[in-house]
mmCIF file of C-alpha atoms and ligand atoms in Angstrom:
data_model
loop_
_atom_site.group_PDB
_atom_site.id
_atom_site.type_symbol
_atom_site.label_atom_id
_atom_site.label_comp_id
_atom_site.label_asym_id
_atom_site.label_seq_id
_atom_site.Cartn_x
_atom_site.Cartn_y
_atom_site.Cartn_z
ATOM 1 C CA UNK A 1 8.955 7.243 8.245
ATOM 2 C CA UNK A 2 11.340 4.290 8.779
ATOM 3 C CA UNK A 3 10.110 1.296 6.786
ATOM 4 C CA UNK A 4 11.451 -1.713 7.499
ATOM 5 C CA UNK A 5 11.113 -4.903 5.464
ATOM 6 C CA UNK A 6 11.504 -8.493 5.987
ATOM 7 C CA UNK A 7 12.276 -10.145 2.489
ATOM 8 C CA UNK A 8 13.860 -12.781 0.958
ATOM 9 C CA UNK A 9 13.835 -10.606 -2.599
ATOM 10 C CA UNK A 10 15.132 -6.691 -1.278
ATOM 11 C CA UNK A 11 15.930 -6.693 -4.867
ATOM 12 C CA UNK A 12 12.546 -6.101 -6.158
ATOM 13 C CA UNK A 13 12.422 -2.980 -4.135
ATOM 14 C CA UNK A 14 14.154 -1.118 -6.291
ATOM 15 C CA UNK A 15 11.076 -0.249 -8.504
ATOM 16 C CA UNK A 16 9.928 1.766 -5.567
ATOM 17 C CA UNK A 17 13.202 3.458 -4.763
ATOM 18 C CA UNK A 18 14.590 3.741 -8.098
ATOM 19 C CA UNK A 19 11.389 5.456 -9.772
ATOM 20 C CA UNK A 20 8.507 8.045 -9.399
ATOM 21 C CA UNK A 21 7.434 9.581 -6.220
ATOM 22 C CA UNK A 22 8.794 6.815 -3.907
ATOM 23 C CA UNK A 23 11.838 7.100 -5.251
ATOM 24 C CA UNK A 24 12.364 11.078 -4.717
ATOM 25 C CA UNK A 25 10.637 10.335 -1.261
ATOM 26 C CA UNK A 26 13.490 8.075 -0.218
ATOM 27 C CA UNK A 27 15.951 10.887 -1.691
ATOM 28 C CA UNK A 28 14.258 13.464 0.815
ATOM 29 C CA UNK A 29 14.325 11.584 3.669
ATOM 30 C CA UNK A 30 10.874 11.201 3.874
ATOM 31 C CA UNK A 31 10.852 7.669 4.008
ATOM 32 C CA UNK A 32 13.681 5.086 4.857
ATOM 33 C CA UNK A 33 13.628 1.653 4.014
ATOM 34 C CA UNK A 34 15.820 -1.065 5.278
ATOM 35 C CA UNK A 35 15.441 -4.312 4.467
ATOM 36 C CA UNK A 36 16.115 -7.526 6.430
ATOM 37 C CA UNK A 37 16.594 -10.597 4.431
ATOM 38 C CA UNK A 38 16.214 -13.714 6.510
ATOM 39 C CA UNK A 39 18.415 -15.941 4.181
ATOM 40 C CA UNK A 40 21.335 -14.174 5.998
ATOM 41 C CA UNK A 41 19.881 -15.312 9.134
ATOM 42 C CA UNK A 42 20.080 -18.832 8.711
ATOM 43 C CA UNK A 43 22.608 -21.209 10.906
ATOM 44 C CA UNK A 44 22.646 -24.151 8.195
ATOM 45 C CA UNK A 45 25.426 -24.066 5.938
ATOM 46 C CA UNK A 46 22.879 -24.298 2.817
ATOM 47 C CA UNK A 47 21.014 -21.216 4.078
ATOM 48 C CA UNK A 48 17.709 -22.298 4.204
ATOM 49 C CA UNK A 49 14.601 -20.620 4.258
ATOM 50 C CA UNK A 50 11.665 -23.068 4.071
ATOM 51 C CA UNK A 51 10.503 -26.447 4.664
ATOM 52 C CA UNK A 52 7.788 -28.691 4.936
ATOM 53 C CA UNK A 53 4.141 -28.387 6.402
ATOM 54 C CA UNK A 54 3.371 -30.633 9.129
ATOM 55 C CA UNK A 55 0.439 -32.913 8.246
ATOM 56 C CA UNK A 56 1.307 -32.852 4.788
ATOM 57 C CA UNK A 57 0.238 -31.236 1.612
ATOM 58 C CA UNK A 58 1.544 -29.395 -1.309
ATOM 59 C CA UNK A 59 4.480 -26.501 -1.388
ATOM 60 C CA UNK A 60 6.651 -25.217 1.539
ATOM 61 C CA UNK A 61 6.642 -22.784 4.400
ATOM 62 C CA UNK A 62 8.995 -20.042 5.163
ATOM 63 C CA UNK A 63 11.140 -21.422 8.237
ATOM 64 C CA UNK A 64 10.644 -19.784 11.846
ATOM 65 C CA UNK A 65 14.175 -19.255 13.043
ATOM 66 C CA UNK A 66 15.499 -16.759 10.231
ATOM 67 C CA UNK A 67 12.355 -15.077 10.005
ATOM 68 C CA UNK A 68 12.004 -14.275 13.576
ATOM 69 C CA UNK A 69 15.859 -13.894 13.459
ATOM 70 C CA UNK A 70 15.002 -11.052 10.757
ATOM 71 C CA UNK A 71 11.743 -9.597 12.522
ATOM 72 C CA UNK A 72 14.214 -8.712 15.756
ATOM 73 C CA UNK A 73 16.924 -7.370 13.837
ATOM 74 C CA UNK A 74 14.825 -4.929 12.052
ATOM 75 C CA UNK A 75 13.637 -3.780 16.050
ATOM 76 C CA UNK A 76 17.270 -3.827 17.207
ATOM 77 C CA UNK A 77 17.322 -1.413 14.085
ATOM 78 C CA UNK A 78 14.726 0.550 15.297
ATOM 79 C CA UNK A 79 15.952 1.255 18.877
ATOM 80 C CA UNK A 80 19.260 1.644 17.522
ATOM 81 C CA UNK A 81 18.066 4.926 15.738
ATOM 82 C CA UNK A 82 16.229 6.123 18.472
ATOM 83 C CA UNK A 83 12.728 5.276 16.860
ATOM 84 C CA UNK A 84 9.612 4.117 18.037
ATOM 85 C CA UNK A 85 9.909 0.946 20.090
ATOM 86 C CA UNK A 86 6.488 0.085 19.531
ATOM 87 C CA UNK A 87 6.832 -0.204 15.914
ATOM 88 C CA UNK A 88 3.721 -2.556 14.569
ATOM 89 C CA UNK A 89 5.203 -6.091 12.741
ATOM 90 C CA UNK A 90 2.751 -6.026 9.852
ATOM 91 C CA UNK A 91 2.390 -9.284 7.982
ATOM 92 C CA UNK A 92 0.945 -8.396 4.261
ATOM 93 C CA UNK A 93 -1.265 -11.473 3.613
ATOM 94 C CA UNK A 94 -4.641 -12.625 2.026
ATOM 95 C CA UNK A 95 -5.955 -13.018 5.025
ATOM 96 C CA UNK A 96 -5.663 -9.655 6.785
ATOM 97 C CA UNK A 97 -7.486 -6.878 6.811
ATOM 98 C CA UNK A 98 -8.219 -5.273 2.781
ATOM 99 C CA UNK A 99 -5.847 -2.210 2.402
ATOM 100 C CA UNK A 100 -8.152 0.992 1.111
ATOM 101 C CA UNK A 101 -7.570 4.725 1.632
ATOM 102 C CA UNK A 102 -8.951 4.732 5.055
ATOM 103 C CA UNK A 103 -5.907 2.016 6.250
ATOM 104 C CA UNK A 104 -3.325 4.123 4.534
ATOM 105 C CA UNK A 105 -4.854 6.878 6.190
ATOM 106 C CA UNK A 106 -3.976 5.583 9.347
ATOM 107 C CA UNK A 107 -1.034 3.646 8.556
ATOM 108 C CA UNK A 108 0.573 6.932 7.224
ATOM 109 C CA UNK A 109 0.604 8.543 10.499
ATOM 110 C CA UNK A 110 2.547 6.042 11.807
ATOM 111 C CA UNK A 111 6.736 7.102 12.210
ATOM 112 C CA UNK A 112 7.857 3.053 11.996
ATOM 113 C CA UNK A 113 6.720 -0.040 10.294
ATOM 114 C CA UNK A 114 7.657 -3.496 10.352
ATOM 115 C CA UNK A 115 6.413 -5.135 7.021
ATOM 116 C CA UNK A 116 6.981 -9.491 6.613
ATOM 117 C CA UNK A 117 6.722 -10.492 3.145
ATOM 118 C CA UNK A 118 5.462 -14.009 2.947
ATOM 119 C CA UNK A 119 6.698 -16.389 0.240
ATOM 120 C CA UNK A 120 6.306 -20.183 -0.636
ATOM 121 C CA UNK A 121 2.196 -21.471 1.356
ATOM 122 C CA UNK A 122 3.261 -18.225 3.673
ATOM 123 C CA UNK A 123 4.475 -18.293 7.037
ATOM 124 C CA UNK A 124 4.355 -20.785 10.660
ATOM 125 C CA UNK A 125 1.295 -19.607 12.432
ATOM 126 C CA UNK A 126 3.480 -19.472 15.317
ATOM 127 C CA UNK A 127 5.272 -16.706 14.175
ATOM 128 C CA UNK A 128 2.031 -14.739 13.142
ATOM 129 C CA UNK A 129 1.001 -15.937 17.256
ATOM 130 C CA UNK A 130 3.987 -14.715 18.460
ATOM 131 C CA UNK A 131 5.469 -11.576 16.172
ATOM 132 C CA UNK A 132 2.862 -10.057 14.324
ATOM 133 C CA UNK A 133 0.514 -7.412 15.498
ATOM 134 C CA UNK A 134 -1.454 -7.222 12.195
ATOM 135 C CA UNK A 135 -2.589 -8.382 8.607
ATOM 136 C CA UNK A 136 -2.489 -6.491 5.949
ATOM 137 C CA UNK A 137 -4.116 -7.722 2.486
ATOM 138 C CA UNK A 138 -4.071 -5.840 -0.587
ATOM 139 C CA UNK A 139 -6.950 -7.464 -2.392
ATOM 140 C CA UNK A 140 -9.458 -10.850 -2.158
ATOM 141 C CA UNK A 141 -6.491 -12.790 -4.314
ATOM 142 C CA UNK A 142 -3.662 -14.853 -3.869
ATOM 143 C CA UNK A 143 -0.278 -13.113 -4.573
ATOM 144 C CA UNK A 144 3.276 -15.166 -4.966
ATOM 145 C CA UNK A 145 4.647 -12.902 -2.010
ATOM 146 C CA UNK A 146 3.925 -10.286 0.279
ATOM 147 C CA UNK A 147 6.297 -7.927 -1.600
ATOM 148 C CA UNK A 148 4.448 -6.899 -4.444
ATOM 149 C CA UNK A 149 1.364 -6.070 -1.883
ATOM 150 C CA UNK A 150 4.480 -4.446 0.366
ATOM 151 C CA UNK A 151 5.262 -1.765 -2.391
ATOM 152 C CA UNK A 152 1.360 -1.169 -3.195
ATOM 153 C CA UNK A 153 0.762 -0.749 0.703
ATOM 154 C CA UNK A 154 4.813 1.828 1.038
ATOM 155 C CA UNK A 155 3.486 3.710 -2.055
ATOM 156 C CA UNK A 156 0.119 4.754 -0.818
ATOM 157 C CA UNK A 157 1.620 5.502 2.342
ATOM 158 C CA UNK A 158 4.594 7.132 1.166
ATOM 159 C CA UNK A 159 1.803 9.787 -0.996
ATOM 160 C CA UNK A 160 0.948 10.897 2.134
ATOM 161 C CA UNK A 161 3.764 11.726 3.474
ATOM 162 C CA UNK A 162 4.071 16.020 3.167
ATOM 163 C CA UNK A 163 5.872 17.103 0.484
ATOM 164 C CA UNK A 164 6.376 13.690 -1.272
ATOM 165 C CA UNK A 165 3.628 14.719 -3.889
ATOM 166 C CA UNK A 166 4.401 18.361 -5.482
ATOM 167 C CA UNK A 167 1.281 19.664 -5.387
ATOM 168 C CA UNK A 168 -0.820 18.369 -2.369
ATOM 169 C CA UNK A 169 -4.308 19.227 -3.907
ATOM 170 C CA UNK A 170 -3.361 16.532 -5.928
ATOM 171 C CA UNK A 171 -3.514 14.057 -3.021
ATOM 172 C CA UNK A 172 -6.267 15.566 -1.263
ATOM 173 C CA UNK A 173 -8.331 15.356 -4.807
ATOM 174 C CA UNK A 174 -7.498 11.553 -5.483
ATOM 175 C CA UNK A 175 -10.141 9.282 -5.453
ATOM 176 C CA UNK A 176 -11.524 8.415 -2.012
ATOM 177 C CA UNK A 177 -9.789 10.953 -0.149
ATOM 178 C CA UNK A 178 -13.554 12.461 0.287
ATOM 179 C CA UNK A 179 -15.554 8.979 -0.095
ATOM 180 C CA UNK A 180 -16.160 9.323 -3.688
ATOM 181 C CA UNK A 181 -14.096 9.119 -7.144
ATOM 182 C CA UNK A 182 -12.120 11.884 -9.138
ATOM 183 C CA UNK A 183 -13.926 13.200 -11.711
ATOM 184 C CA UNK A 184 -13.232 12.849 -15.234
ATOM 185 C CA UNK A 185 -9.779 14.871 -16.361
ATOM 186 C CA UNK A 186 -8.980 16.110 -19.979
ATOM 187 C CA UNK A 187 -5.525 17.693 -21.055
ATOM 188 C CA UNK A 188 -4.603 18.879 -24.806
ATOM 189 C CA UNK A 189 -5.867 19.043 -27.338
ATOM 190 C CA UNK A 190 -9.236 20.253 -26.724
ATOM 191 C CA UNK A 191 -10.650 18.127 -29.659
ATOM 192 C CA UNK A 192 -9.080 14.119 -29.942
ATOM 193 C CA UNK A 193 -10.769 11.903 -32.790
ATOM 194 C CA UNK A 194 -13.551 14.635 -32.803
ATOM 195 C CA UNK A 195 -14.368 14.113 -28.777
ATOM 196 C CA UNK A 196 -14.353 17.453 -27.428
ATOM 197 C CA UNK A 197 -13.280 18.639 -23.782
ATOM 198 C CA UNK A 198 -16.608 20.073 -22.023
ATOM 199 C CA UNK A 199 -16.870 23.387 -22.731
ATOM 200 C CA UNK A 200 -16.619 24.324 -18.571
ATOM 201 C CA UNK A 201 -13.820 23.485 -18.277
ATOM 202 C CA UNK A 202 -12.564 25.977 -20.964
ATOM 203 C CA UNK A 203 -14.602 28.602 -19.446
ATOM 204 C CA UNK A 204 -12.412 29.944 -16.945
ATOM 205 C CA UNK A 205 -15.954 30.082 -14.338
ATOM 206 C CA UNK A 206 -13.872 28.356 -11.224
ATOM 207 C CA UNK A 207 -17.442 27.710 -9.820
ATOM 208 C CA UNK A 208 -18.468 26.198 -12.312
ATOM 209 C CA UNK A 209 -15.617 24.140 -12.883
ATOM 210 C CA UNK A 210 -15.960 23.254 -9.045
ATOM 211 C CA UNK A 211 -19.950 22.074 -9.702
ATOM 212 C CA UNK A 212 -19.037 20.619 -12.629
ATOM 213 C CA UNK A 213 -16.456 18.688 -11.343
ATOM 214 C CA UNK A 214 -18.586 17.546 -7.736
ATOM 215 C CA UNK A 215 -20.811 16.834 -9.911
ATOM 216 C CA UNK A 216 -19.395 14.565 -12.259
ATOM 217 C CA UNK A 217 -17.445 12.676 -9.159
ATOM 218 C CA UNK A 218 -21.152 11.687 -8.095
ATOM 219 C CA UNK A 219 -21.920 10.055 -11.386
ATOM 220 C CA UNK A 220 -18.387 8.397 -11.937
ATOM 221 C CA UNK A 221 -19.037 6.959 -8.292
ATOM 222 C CA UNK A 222 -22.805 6.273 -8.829
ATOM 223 C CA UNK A 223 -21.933 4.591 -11.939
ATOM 224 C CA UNK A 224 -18.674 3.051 -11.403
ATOM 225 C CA UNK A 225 -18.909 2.012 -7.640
ATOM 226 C CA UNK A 226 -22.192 2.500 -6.721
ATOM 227 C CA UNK A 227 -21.567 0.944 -2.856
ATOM 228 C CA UNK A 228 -19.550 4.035 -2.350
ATOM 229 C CA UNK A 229 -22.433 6.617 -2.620
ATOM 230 C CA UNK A 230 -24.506 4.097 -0.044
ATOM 231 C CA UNK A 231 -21.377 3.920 2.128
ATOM 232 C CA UNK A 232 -21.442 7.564 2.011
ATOM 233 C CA UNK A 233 -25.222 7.964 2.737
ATOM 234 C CA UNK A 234 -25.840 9.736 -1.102
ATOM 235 C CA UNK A 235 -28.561 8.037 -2.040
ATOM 236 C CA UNK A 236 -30.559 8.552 0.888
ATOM 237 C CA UNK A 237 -30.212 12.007 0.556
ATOM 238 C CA UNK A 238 -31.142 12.045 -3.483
ATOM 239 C CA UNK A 239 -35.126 11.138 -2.445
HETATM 240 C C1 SAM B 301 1.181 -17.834 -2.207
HETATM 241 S S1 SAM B 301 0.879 -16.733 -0.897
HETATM 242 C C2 SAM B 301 0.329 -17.794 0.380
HETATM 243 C C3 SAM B 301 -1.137 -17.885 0.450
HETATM 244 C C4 SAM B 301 -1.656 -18.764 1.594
HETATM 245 N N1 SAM B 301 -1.329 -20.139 1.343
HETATM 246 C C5 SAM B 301 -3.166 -18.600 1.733
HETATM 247 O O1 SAM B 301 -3.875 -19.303 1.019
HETATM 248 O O2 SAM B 301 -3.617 -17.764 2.540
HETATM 249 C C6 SAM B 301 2.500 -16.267 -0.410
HETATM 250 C C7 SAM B 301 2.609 -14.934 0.287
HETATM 251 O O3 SAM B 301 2.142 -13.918 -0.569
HETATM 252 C C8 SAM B 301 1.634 -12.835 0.193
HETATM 253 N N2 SAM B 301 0.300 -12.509 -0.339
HETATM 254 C C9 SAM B 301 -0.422 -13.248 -1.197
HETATM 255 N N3 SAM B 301 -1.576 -12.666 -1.495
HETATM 256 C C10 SAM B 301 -1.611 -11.498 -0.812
HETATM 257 C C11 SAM B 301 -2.571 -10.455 -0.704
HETATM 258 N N4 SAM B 301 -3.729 -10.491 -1.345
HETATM 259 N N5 SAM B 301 -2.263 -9.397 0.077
HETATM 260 C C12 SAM B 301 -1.099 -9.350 0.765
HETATM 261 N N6 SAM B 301 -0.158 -10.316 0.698
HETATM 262 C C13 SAM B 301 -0.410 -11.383 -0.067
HETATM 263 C C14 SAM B 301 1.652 -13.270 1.659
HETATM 264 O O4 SAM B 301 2.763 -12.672 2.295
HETATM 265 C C15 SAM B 301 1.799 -14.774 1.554
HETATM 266 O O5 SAM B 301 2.484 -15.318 2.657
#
């Protein structure tokens, strides 16, 4: 998947494609990111990247020309390695639509993706008008930039990707890849501060580990997120 991202800070990238799964993702060519920084397209000879808000108020806005500048460069990018053309300009932001496992879902399947990282009071709605085909927010809360919620949003994609995670039961087990949460996990010792592991799960009885385990993902949900067993039609089912 070619990632491409519109930044004024590429730099902070690097704890995505310097560490973890991301970061042996990128080594296996399962993801590409490039990075388009619109600083360096700026025609003033003090490079700048924001200014003003028309009517007034407090902070700045990211400037038009070198972000659009930026936006078409990383297309040009695109077409120049053969790519889809149609690649979707993604602008992560407050507003937009709330990133959960469904959206990566269907984000993952993508092969291109333009992402804008907004900085400063955001970005000119005329570029939003004019460039961007969606909104992507990664929570109800107000963020410095996009590019923190631009890592969240490549790193749940990037887990979907095959082969990025080792063992792919391990995706298809995380919470809400089936609607409800993992269950409770335990590793050694089998007795910590005299809290003992359940016994089924020592038992070597796979079917019971299985029930155990469904089980258990029901009352972590119930408890924990209870909208997520209506959302799932659970509860109508339990009378
Ligand atoms: C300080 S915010 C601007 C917020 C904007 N003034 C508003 O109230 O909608 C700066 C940038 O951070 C990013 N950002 C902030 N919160 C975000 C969120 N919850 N999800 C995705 N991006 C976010 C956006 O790219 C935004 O342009």
């Amino acid at each position: 998947m070619q990632i491409n991202v519109i930044t004024l800070f590429p730099e902070m990238f690097t704890a995505i494609t310097e560490c973890g799964i991301t970061s042996k993702a990128a080594e296996q060519g399962l993801i590409e990111l490039n990075y388009f920084n619109p600083r360096e397209f700026t025609t003033d000879k003090h490079r700048t990247v924001d200014d003003k808000p028309y009517g007034g108020g407090p902070g700045m806005l990211m400037k038009t020309q070198p972000l659009v500048a930026a936006i078409k460069a990383a297309r040009r990018g695109l077409r120049a390695r053969g790519t889809n053309l149609e690649a979707k300009v993604a602008y992560l932001s407050p507003q937009g639509r709330v990133l959960d496992q469904a959206g990566v879902l269907e984000l993952a399947s993508r092969d291109s993706m333009i992402l804008v990282c907004g900085r400063y009071q955001g970005i000119d709605q005329r570029v939003i008008d004019q460039e961007v085909d969606e909104e992507w927010s990664v929570g109800n809360f107000v963020l410095s930039g996009g590019e923190l919620a631009a890592m969240t949003l490549i790193d749940a994609v990037t887990r979907l990707q095959s082969g990025a995670v080792g063992d792919k039961d391990s995706v298809s087990q995380d919470s809400f890849s089936n609607g409800l949460l993992h269950w409770p996990e335990y590793t050694k010792p089998k007795v910590f501060n005299n809290q003992y592991v359940p016994s089924v799960l020592l038992s070597g009885d796979h079917k019971a580990i299985r029930e155990w385990r469904l089980e258990q993902s029901l009352i972590t949900t119930r408890t924990k997120r209870p909208e997520l067993i209506s959302k799932k039609g659970l509860d109508q089912k339990k009378h």
